[in-house]
Coordinates of N, CA and C in Angstrom, one line a residue:
M1 N -2.7 3.8 -29.7 CA -1.6 3.2 -28.9 C -2.1 2.0 -28.2
P2 N -1.5 0.9 -28.2 CA -2.0 -0.3 -27.5 C -1.8 -0.1 -26.0
A3 N -2.6 -0.8 -25.2 CA -2.5 -0.7 -23.8 C -1.1 -1.2 -23.4
D4 N -0.5 -0.5 -22.5 CA 0.9 -0.9 -22.1 C 0.8 -1.2 -20.6
P5 N 1.3 -2.5 -20.2 CA 1.2 -2.9 -18.9 C 2.0 -2.0 -17.9
L6 N 3.0 -1.3 -18.4 CA 3.8 -0.4 -17.6 C 3.0 0.8 -17.2
H7 N 2.0 1.2 -18.0 CA 1.1 2.3 -17.6 C 0.3 2.0 -16.4
R8 N 0.2 0.7 -16.1 CA -0.7 0.4 -15.0 C 0.0 0.2 -13.6
A9 N 1.3 0.4 -13.7 CA 2.1 0.3 -12.4 C 1.7 1.4 -11.4
G10 N 1.6 1.0 -10.2 CA 1.2 1.9 -9.2 C -0.2 1.7 -8.7
K11 N -0.5 2.0 -7.5 CA -1.8 1.8 -6.9 C -2.7 2.9 -7.4
T12 N -3.8 2.5 -8.0 CA -4.8 3.5 -8.5 C -5.6 4.0 -7.3
Q13 N -5.6 5.3 -7.1 CA -6.4 5.8 -6.0 C -7.8 6.2 -6.4
R14 N -8.0 6.8 -7.6 CA -9.3 7.2 -8.0 C -9.3 7.1 -9.5
S15 N -10.5 6.8 -10.0 CA -10.6 6.7 -11.5 C -11.9 7.4 -11.8
T16 N -11.9 8.3 -12.8 CA -13.1 9.0 -13.2 C -13.3 8.8 -14.7
T17 N -14.5 8.8 -15.1 CA -14.8 8.7 -16.6 C -15.7 9.8 -17.0
S18 N -15.3 10.4 -18.1 CA -16.2 11.4 -18.6 C -16.4 11.2 -20.1
Q19 N -17.6 11.7 -20.6 CA -17.9 11.6 -22.0 C -17.3 12.7 -22.7
P20 N -17.0 12.5 -24.0 CA -16.4 13.6 -24.8 C -17.5 14.7 -25.0
P21 N -17.1 15.9 -25.4 CA -18.1 17.0 -25.6 C -19.2 16.5 -26.6
S22 N -20.4 17.0 -26.4 CA -21.5 16.5 -27.2 C -21.3 16.9 -28.6
G23 N -21.7 16.0 -29.5 CA -21.5 16.2 -31.0 C -20.2 15.8 -31.4
S24 N -19.3 15.4 -30.5 CA -18.0 14.9 -30.8 C -18.0 13.4 -31.1
E25 N -17.1 13.0 -31.9 CA -17.0 11.5 -32.2 C -15.9 10.9 -31.4
A26 N -15.3 11.6 -30.4 CA -14.2 11.1 -29.6 C -14.7 10.1 -28.7
S27 N -13.8 9.3 -28.2 CA -14.1 8.2 -27.3 C -14.3 8.7 -25.9
P28 N -14.9 7.9 -25.0 CA -15.0 8.3 -23.6 C -13.6 8.4 -23.0
I29 N -13.5 9.3 -22.0 CA -12.1 9.5 -21.4 C -12.2 9.0 -19.9
E30 N -11.2 8.1 -19.6 CA -11.1 7.7 -18.2 C -9.8 8.2 -17.6
V31 N -9.9 8.9 -16.5 CA -8.7 9.4 -15.8 C -8.4 8.5 -14.6
R32 N -7.2 8.0 -14.6 CA -6.8 7.2 -13.5 C -5.7 7.9 -12.7
R33 N -5.9 8.1 -11.4 CA -5.0 8.7 -10.5 C -4.2 7.6 -9.7
S34 N -2.9 7.8 -9.6 CA -2.0 6.9 -8.9 C -1.2 7.5 -7.9
T35 N -1.1 6.9 -6.7 CA -0.3 7.5 -5.6 C 1.2 7.3 -5.9
R36 N 1.6 6.3 -6.7 CA 3.0 6.0 -7.0 C 3.5 6.9 -8.1
R37 N 2.6 7.4 -8.9 CA 3.0 8.3 -10.0 C 3.3 9.7 -9.5
R38 N 4.5 10.2 -9.7 CA 4.9 11.4 -9.1 C 4.7 12.6 -10.0
R39 N 5.3 12.5 -11.2 CA 5.3 13.7 -12.2 C 4.7 13.3 -13.5
T40 N 4.9 12.1 -14.0 CA 4.6 11.8 -15.3 C 3.1 11.7 -15.6
V41 N 2.7 12.0 -16.8 CA 1.3 11.9 -17.3 C 1.4 11.1 -18.6
S42 N 0.6 10.1 -18.8 CA 0.6 9.4 -20.0 C -0.9 9.0 -20.4
A43 N -1.0 8.6 -21.7 CA -2.4 8.3 -22.2 C -2.2 7.3 -23.2
Y44 N -3.3 6.5 -23.4 CA -3.3 5.5 -24.4 C -4.8 5.1 -24.7
R45 N -5.0 4.4 -25.8 CA -6.4 4.0 -26.2 C -6.5 2.6 -25.7
E46 N -7.7 2.3 -25.2 CA -8.0 0.9 -24.7 C -9.5 0.7 -25.2
G47 N -9.5 -0.1 -26.3 CA -10.8 -0.3 -26.9 C -11.4 1.0 -27.4
D48 N -12.6 1.3 -27.0 CA -13.3 2.5 -27.4 C -13.1 3.7 -26.5
R49 N -12.2 3.5 -25.5 CA -12.0 4.6 -24.5 C -10.6 5.1 -24.5
T50 N -10.4 6.3 -24.0 CA -9.0 6.8 -23.8 C -8.7 6.9 -22.4
I51 N -7.6 6.3 -22.0 CA -7.1 6.2 -20.6 C -6.0 7.3 -20.4
V52 N -6.2 8.2 -19.4 CA -5.2 9.2 -19.0 C -4.7 8.9 -17.6
L53 N -3.4 8.7 -17.4 CA -2.9 8.3 -16.1 C -2.1 9.5 -15.6
I54 N -2.5 9.9 -14.4 CA -2.0 11.1 -13.7 C -1.6 10.9 -12.3
P55 N -0.7 11.7 -11.7 CA -0.4 11.6 -10.3 C -1.7 11.9 -9.4
A56 N -1.8 11.2 -8.3 CA -3.0 11.4 -7.4 C -3.1 12.8 -6.8
R57 N -1.9 13.5 -6.6 CA -1.9 14.8 -6.0 C -2.3 15.9 -6.9
M58 N -2.6 15.6 -8.2 CA -2.9 16.7 -9.1 C -4.3 17.3 -8.9
S59 N -4.4 18.6 -9.0 CA -5.6 19.3 -8.8 C -6.6 19.0 -10.0
E60 N -7.8 19.4 -9.8 CA -8.8 19.2 -10.9 C -8.5 20.0 -12.1
A61 N -8.0 21.3 -11.9 CA -7.6 22.1 -13.0 C -6.5 21.6 -13.7
E62 N -5.5 21.0 -13.0 CA -4.3 20.4 -13.7 C -4.8 19.2 -14.4
E63 N -5.7 18.4 -13.9 CA -6.2 17.2 -14.5 C -6.8 17.6 -15.9
Q64 N -7.7 18.6 -15.8 CA -8.3 19.0 -17.1 C -7.3 19.5 -18.1
R65 N -6.3 20.3 -17.7 CA -5.3 20.7 -18.6 C -4.5 19.6 -19.2
W66 N -4.1 18.6 -18.4 CA -3.4 17.5 -18.9 C -4.2 16.5 -19.7
V67 N -5.5 16.4 -19.5 CA -6.3 15.6 -20.3 C -6.3 16.2 -21.7
T68 N -6.5 17.5 -21.8 CA -6.5 18.2 -23.1 C -5.2 18.0 -23.8
V69 N -4.1 18.2 -23.1 CA -2.8 18.0 -23.7 C -2.6 16.6 -24.2
M70 N -2.9 15.6 -23.4 CA -2.7 14.2 -23.8 C -3.6 13.8 -25.0
L71 N -4.8 14.3 -25.0 CA -5.7 14.0 -26.1 C -5.2 14.6 -27.4
D72 N -4.7 15.8 -27.4 CA -4.0 16.5 -28.5 C -2.8 15.7 -29.0
K73 N -2.0 15.2 -28.0 CA -0.8 14.4 -28.3 C -1.2 13.1 -29.0
L74 N -2.2 12.4 -28.5 CA -2.6 11.1 -29.1 C -3.2 11.4 -30.5
A75 N -3.9 12.4 -30.7 CA -4.5 12.8 -32.0 C -3.4 13.0 -33.0
A76 N -2.3 13.8 -32.6 CA -1.2 14.1 -33.5 C -0.5 12.8 -33.9
Q77 N -0.3 11.9 -32.9 CA 0.4 10.7 -33.2 C -0.4 9.8 -34.2
E78 N -1.7 9.8 -34.0 CA -2.6 9.0 -34.8 C -2.7 9.5 -36.2
S79 N -2.6 10.9 -36.4 CA -2.7 11.5 -37.7 C -1.5 11.2 -38.5
K80 N -0.3 11.0 -37.8 CA 0.9 10.7 -38.6 C 0.9 9.3 -39.1
R81 N 0.1 8.4 -38.6 CA 0.1 7.0 -39.1 C -0.4 7.0 -40.5
S82 N 0.3 6.2 -41.3 CA -0.1 6.2 -42.7 C -1.3 5.3 -42.9
I83 N -2.1 5.6 -44.0 CA -3.2 4.9 -44.3 C -2.8 3.6 -45.0
G84 N -3.6 2.5 -44.9 CA -3.3 1.3 -45.5 C -3.8 1.2 -46.9
D85 N -3.6 0.1 -47.6 CA -4.0 -0.1 -49.0 C -5.5 0.0 -49.2
A86 N -6.2 -0.6 -48.2 CA -7.7 -0.5 -48.4 C -8.2 0.9 -48.3
E87 N -7.7 1.7 -47.4 CA -8.1 3.1 -47.3 C -7.6 3.9 -48.5
L88 N -6.4 3.5 -49.0 CA -5.9 4.2 -50.2 C -6.8 3.9 -51.4
A89 N -7.3 2.7 -51.5 CA -8.2 2.3 -52.6 C -9.6 3.1 -52.5
E90 N -10.1 3.2 -51.2 CA -11.3 4.0 -51.0 C -11.1 5.5 -51.4
R91 N -10.0 6.0 -51.0 CA -9.7 7.4 -51.3 C -9.6 7.6 -52.9
A92 N -9.0 6.6 -53.6 CA -8.9 6.7 -55.0 C -10.3 6.7 -55.6
E93 N -11.2 5.9 -55.1 CA -12.6 5.8 -55.6 C -13.3 7.1 -55.4
R94 N -13.1 7.7 -54.2 CA -13.8 9.0 -53.9 C -13.3 10.1 -54.8
L95 N -11.9 10.1 -55.0 CA -11.3 11.1 -55.9 C -11.8 11.0 -57.3
S96 N -11.9 9.8 -57.8 CA -12.4 9.5 -59.2 C -13.8 10.0 -59.3
A97 N -14.7 9.7 -58.3 CA -16.1 10.2 -58.3 C -16.1 11.7 -58.3
Q98 N -15.3 12.3 -57.5 CA -15.4 13.8 -57.4 C -14.8 14.5 -58.6
Y99 N -13.7 14.1 -59.1 CA -13.1 14.8 -60.2 C -13.2 14.2 -61.6
F100 N -13.5 12.9 -61.7 CA -13.5 12.3 -63.0 C -14.9 11.7 -63.3
G101 N -15.9 12.0 -62.5 CA -17.2 11.4 -62.7 C -17.3 9.9 -62.5
G102 N -16.3 9.4 -61.7 CA -16.3 8.0 -61.5 C -15.8 7.1 -62.6
R103 N -15.3 7.8 -63.7 CA -14.8 7.0 -64.9 C -13.5 6.3 -64.7
A104 N -12.7 6.7 -63.8 CA -11.4 6.0 -63.6 C -11.7 5.0 -62.5
R105 N -11.6 3.7 -62.9 CA -11.9 2.6 -62.0 C -10.7 1.7 -61.8
P106 N -9.8 1.9 -60.9 CA -8.7 1.0 -60.8 C -9.1 -0.4 -60.2
V107 N -8.4 -1.4 -60.6 CA -8.6 -2.7 -60.0 C -7.9 -2.9 -58.7
S108 N -6.7 -2.3 -58.6 CA -6.0 -2.3 -57.3 C -5.2 -1.0 -57.1
V109 N -5.1 -0.6 -55.9 CA -4.4 0.6 -55.5 C -3.6 0.2 -54.2
R110 N -2.3 0.4 -54.3 CA -1.5 0.0 -53.1 C -0.2 0.7 -53.0
W111 N 0.3 0.7 -51.8 CA 1.7 1.3 -51.5 C 2.7 0.3 -51.9
V112 N 3.9 0.8 -52.4 CA 5.0 -0.1 -52.7 C 6.3 0.6 -52.2
T113 N 7.3 -0.3 -52.0 CA 8.5 0.2 -51.5 C 9.7 0.2 -52.5
N114 N 9.3 -0.2 -53.7 CA 10.4 -0.3 -54.7 C 10.4 0.9 -55.8
Q115 N 9.7 2.0 -55.4 CA 9.6 3.1 -56.3 C 10.4 4.3 -55.6
N116 N 11.7 4.4 -55.9 CA 12.5 5.4 -55.3 C 12.8 6.6 -56.2
T117 N 12.4 6.5 -57.5 CA 12.6 7.6 -58.4 C 11.3 8.2 -59.0
R118 N 10.2 7.5 -58.7 CA 8.9 8.1 -59.0 C 7.9 8.1 -57.8
W119 N 6.9 8.9 -57.9 CA 6.0 9.0 -56.8 C 4.8 8.0 -57.0
G120 N 4.5 7.6 -58.2 CA 3.5 6.7 -58.4 C 3.6 6.1 -59.8
S121 N 2.9 5.0 -60.1 CA 2.8 4.4 -61.4 C 1.5 3.8 -61.6
C122 N 1.1 3.6 -62.9 CA -0.2 3.1 -63.3 C 0.1 2.1 -64.5
T123 N -0.6 1.0 -64.4 CA -0.6 0.1 -65.6 C -2.0 0.0 -66.1
P124 N -2.4 0.8 -67.1 CA -3.8 0.9 -67.5 C -4.3 -0.5 -67.9
A125 N -3.5 -1.3 -68.6 CA -4.0 -2.6 -69.0 C -4.5 -3.5 -67.9
E126 N -3.8 -3.4 -66.7 CA -4.2 -4.2 -65.5 C -5.1 -3.4 -64.6
G127 N -5.2 -2.1 -64.8 CA -6.0 -1.2 -63.9 C -5.3 -1.1 -62.5
S128 N -4.0 -1.2 -62.5 CA -3.3 -1.2 -61.2 C -2.6 0.2 -61.0
I129 N -2.7 0.7 -59.8 CA -2.0 1.9 -59.4 C -1.1 1.6 -58.2
R130 N 0.1 2.1 -58.2 CA 1.0 1.9 -57.1 C 1.6 3.2 -56.7
L131 N 1.6 3.5 -55.4 CA 2.2 4.8 -54.9 C 3.4 4.5 -54.1
S132 N 4.4 5.3 -54.2 CA 5.7 5.1 -53.5 C 5.4 5.4 -52.0
H133 N 6.0 4.5 -51.2 CA 5.9 4.7 -49.7 C 6.5 6.0 -49.3
R134 N 7.3 6.7 -50.1 CA 7.9 7.9 -49.7 C 6.8 9.0 -49.6
L135 N 5.7 8.8 -50.1 CA 4.6 9.8 -50.0 C 3.9 9.7 -48.6
Q136 N 4.1 8.6 -47.9 CA 3.5 8.5 -46.6 C 4.0 9.5 -45.6
G137 N 3.1 10.2 -45.0 CA 3.5 11.3 -44.1 C 3.5 12.7 -44.8
M138 N 3.3 12.7 -46.1 CA 3.2 14.0 -46.8 C 1.8 14.5 -46.6
P139 N 1.6 15.8 -46.9 CA 0.2 16.4 -46.7 C -0.8 15.6 -47.6
E140 N -2.0 15.5 -47.1 CA -3.1 14.8 -47.9 C -3.3 15.3 -49.3
Y141 N -3.2 16.6 -49.5 CA -3.4 17.1 -50.8 C -2.4 16.7 -51.8
V142 N -1.2 16.4 -51.3 CA -0.1 15.9 -52.2 C -0.4 14.4 -52.6
V143 N -0.8 13.6 -51.6 CA -1.1 12.2 -51.9 C -2.3 12.2 -52.8
D144 N -3.3 13.0 -52.6 CA -4.5 13.1 -53.5 C -4.1 13.4 -54.9
Y145 N -3.1 14.4 -55.0 CA -2.7 14.8 -56.4 C -2.0 13.6 -57.1
V146 N -1.2 12.9 -56.4 CA -0.5 11.7 -57.0 C -1.5 10.6 -57.4
L147 N -2.5 10.4 -56.5 CA -3.5 9.4 -56.8 C -4.3 9.9 -58.1
L148 N -4.7 11.1 -58.1 CA -5.4 11.7 -59.3 C -4.6 11.6 -60.6
H149 N -3.3 11.8 -60.4 CA -2.4 11.7 -61.6 C -2.5 10.3 -62.2
E150 N -2.4 9.3 -61.3 CA -2.4 7.9 -61.7 C -3.8 7.5 -62.2
L151 N -4.8 8.0 -61.5 CA -6.2 7.7 -62.0 C -6.4 8.3 -63.4
A152 N -5.9 9.5 -63.7 CA -6.0 10.1 -65.0 C -5.4 9.2 -66.1
H153 N -4.3 8.5 -65.7 CA -3.7 7.6 -66.7 C -4.6 6.4 -67.1
L154 N -5.6 6.1 -66.2 CA -6.5 5.0 -66.6 C -7.4 5.5 -67.7
L155 N -7.5 6.9 -67.9 CA -8.4 7.5 -68.9 C -7.6 7.9 -70.1
V156 N -6.4 8.5 -69.8 CA -5.5 9.0 -70.9 C -4.1 8.5 -70.6
P157 N -3.6 7.5 -71.4 CA -2.3 6.9 -71.0 C -1.1 7.9 -71.0
G158 N -0.9 8.8 -71.9 CA 0.2 9.7 -72.0 C 0.1 10.9 -71.2
H159 N 1.1 11.9 -71.4 CA 1.0 13.2 -70.7 C 0.7 14.3 -71.6
G160 N -0.2 14.1 -72.6 CA -0.5 15.1 -73.5 C -1.5 16.1 -72.9
P161 N -1.9 17.1 -73.8 CA -2.8 18.2 -73.3 C -4.1 17.6 -72.7
R162 N -4.6 16.5 -73.3 CA -5.9 16.0 -72.7 C -5.7 15.5 -71.3
F163 N -4.5 14.9 -71.0 CA -4.2 14.4 -69.7 C -4.2 15.6 -68.7
W164 N -3.4 16.6 -69.0 CA -3.3 17.8 -68.1 C -4.6 18.5 -67.9
R165 N -5.5 18.5 -68.9 CA -6.8 19.1 -68.8 C -7.6 18.4 -67.7
L166 N -7.5 17.0 -67.7 CA -8.2 16.3 -66.6 C -7.7 16.7 -65.3
L167 N -6.4 16.9 -65.1 CA -5.9 17.3 -63.8 C -6.2 18.7 -63.4
E168 N -6.6 19.6 -64.3 CA -7.0 20.9 -64.0 C -8.2 21.0 -63.1
A169 N -9.0 19.9 -63.1 CA -10.2 19.9 -62.2 C -9.8 19.9 -60.7
Y170 N -8.6 19.4 -60.4 CA -8.1 19.4 -59.0 C -7.5 20.7 -58.7
P171 N -8.0 21.5 -57.8 CA -7.6 22.9 -57.5 C -6.2 23.0 -56.9
R172 N -5.6 21.9 -56.4 CA -4.3 22.0 -55.7 C -3.2 21.3 -56.6
T173 N -3.5 21.1 -57.8 CA -2.5 20.5 -58.7 C -1.2 21.2 -58.7
E174 N -1.2 22.5 -58.9 CA 0.1 23.3 -59.0 C 0.8 23.3 -57.6
R175 N 0.0 23.4 -56.6 CA 0.6 23.5 -55.2 C 1.3 22.1 -54.9
A176 N 0.6 21.0 -55.2 CA 1.1 19.7 -55.0 C 2.4 19.4 -55.8
R177 N 2.3 19.8 -57.1 CA 3.5 19.6 -57.9 C 4.7 20.4 -57.4
G178 N 4.4 21.7 -56.9 CA 5.5 22.5 -56.3 C 6.1 21.8 -55.1
Y179 N 5.2 21.2 -54.3 CA 5.7 20.6 -53.0 C 6.6 19.4 -53.4
L180 N 6.2 18.6 -54.4 CA 7.0 17.4 -54.8 C 8.3 17.9 -55.4
E181 N 8.3 18.9 -56.2 CA 9.5 19.5 -56.8 C 10.4 20.0 -55.7
G182 N 9.9 20.5 -54.7 CA 10.7 21.0 -53.6 C 11.4 19.8 -52.8
V183 N 10.6 18.8 -52.7 CA 11.2 17.6 -52.0 C 12.4 17.0 -52.8
V184 N 12.2 16.9 -54.1 CA 13.2 16.4 -55.0 C 14.4 17.4 -55.0
A185 N 14.2 18.7 -55.0 CA 15.3 19.7 -55.0 C 16.1 19.6 -53.7
A186 N 15.3 19.4 -52.6 CA 16.0 19.3 -51.3 C 16.9 18.1 -51.2
G187 N 16.5 17.0 -51.8 CA 17.3 15.8 -51.9 C 18.6 15.9 -52.6
R188 N 18.6 16.9 -53.5 CA 19.8 17.1 -54.4 C 20.8 18.1 -53.7
L189 N 20.4 18.8 -52.7 CA 21.2 19.8 -52.0 C 22.4 19.1 -51.4
P190 N 23.6 19.7 -51.4 CA 24.7 19.1 -50.7 C 24.5 19.1 -49.2
H191 N 24.8 18.0 -48.6 CA 24.6 17.9 -47.2 C 25.8 18.6 -46.4
Q192 N 25.5 19.5 -45.5 CA 26.5 20.1 -44.8 C 26.9 19.2 -43.6
P193 N 28.1 19.1 -43.2 CA 28.5 18.3 -42.1 C 27.9 19.0 -40.8
A194 N 27.5 18.3 -39.8 CA 27.0 18.9 -38.6 C 28.2 19.6 -37.9
Q195 N 27.8 20.8 -37.4 CA 28.8 21.6 -36.7 C 28.9 21.2 -35.3
R196 N 30.1 21.1 -34.8 CA 30.3 20.7 -33.4 C 30.3 21.9 -32.5
A197 N 29.7 21.7 -31.4 CA 29.6 22.8 -30.4 C 31.0 22.9 -29.7
E198 N 31.5 24.1 -29.6 CA 32.8 24.4 -29.0 C 32.7 24.5 -27.6

């Protein structure tokens, strides 16, 4: 989360900084207490540190509890953010190395917004793989399955037995396919009008 000038409103009474637990890769944590802040607690990232803003009257125990809550909240928000094209390409490279001995080598891997009826596509002649933006926010194993499916097309163009044998190497193939089938089926269900409260 970018630094928000509104978070800095109020006179800061005391600021403490602590290091994350040893062995952790988390950033240092700075707790800022404000006399103007009455009830709200907020947190954001500022460079390599995490800033937690709390009311000045809060006890040390409450501070510790809220720091933990806010760190968990920030981590959850950050995990929902989708990965970019560069990270997607790195992921494809890792998956190819792990499951196909590095033989599938795409020239480009990217997200696209114009695929609303398929999850991904591959053009073997160009070495390009495109994944639908609809996959963003789905579980990692599902995105990995779709990436592997398209990587397999770089090695075997069709959907014959040889193609499916390649995908057998990925242990979550059936689970991922079931998840995607469920998403498609849910999209076909008739939508019930919202019920009004009486």
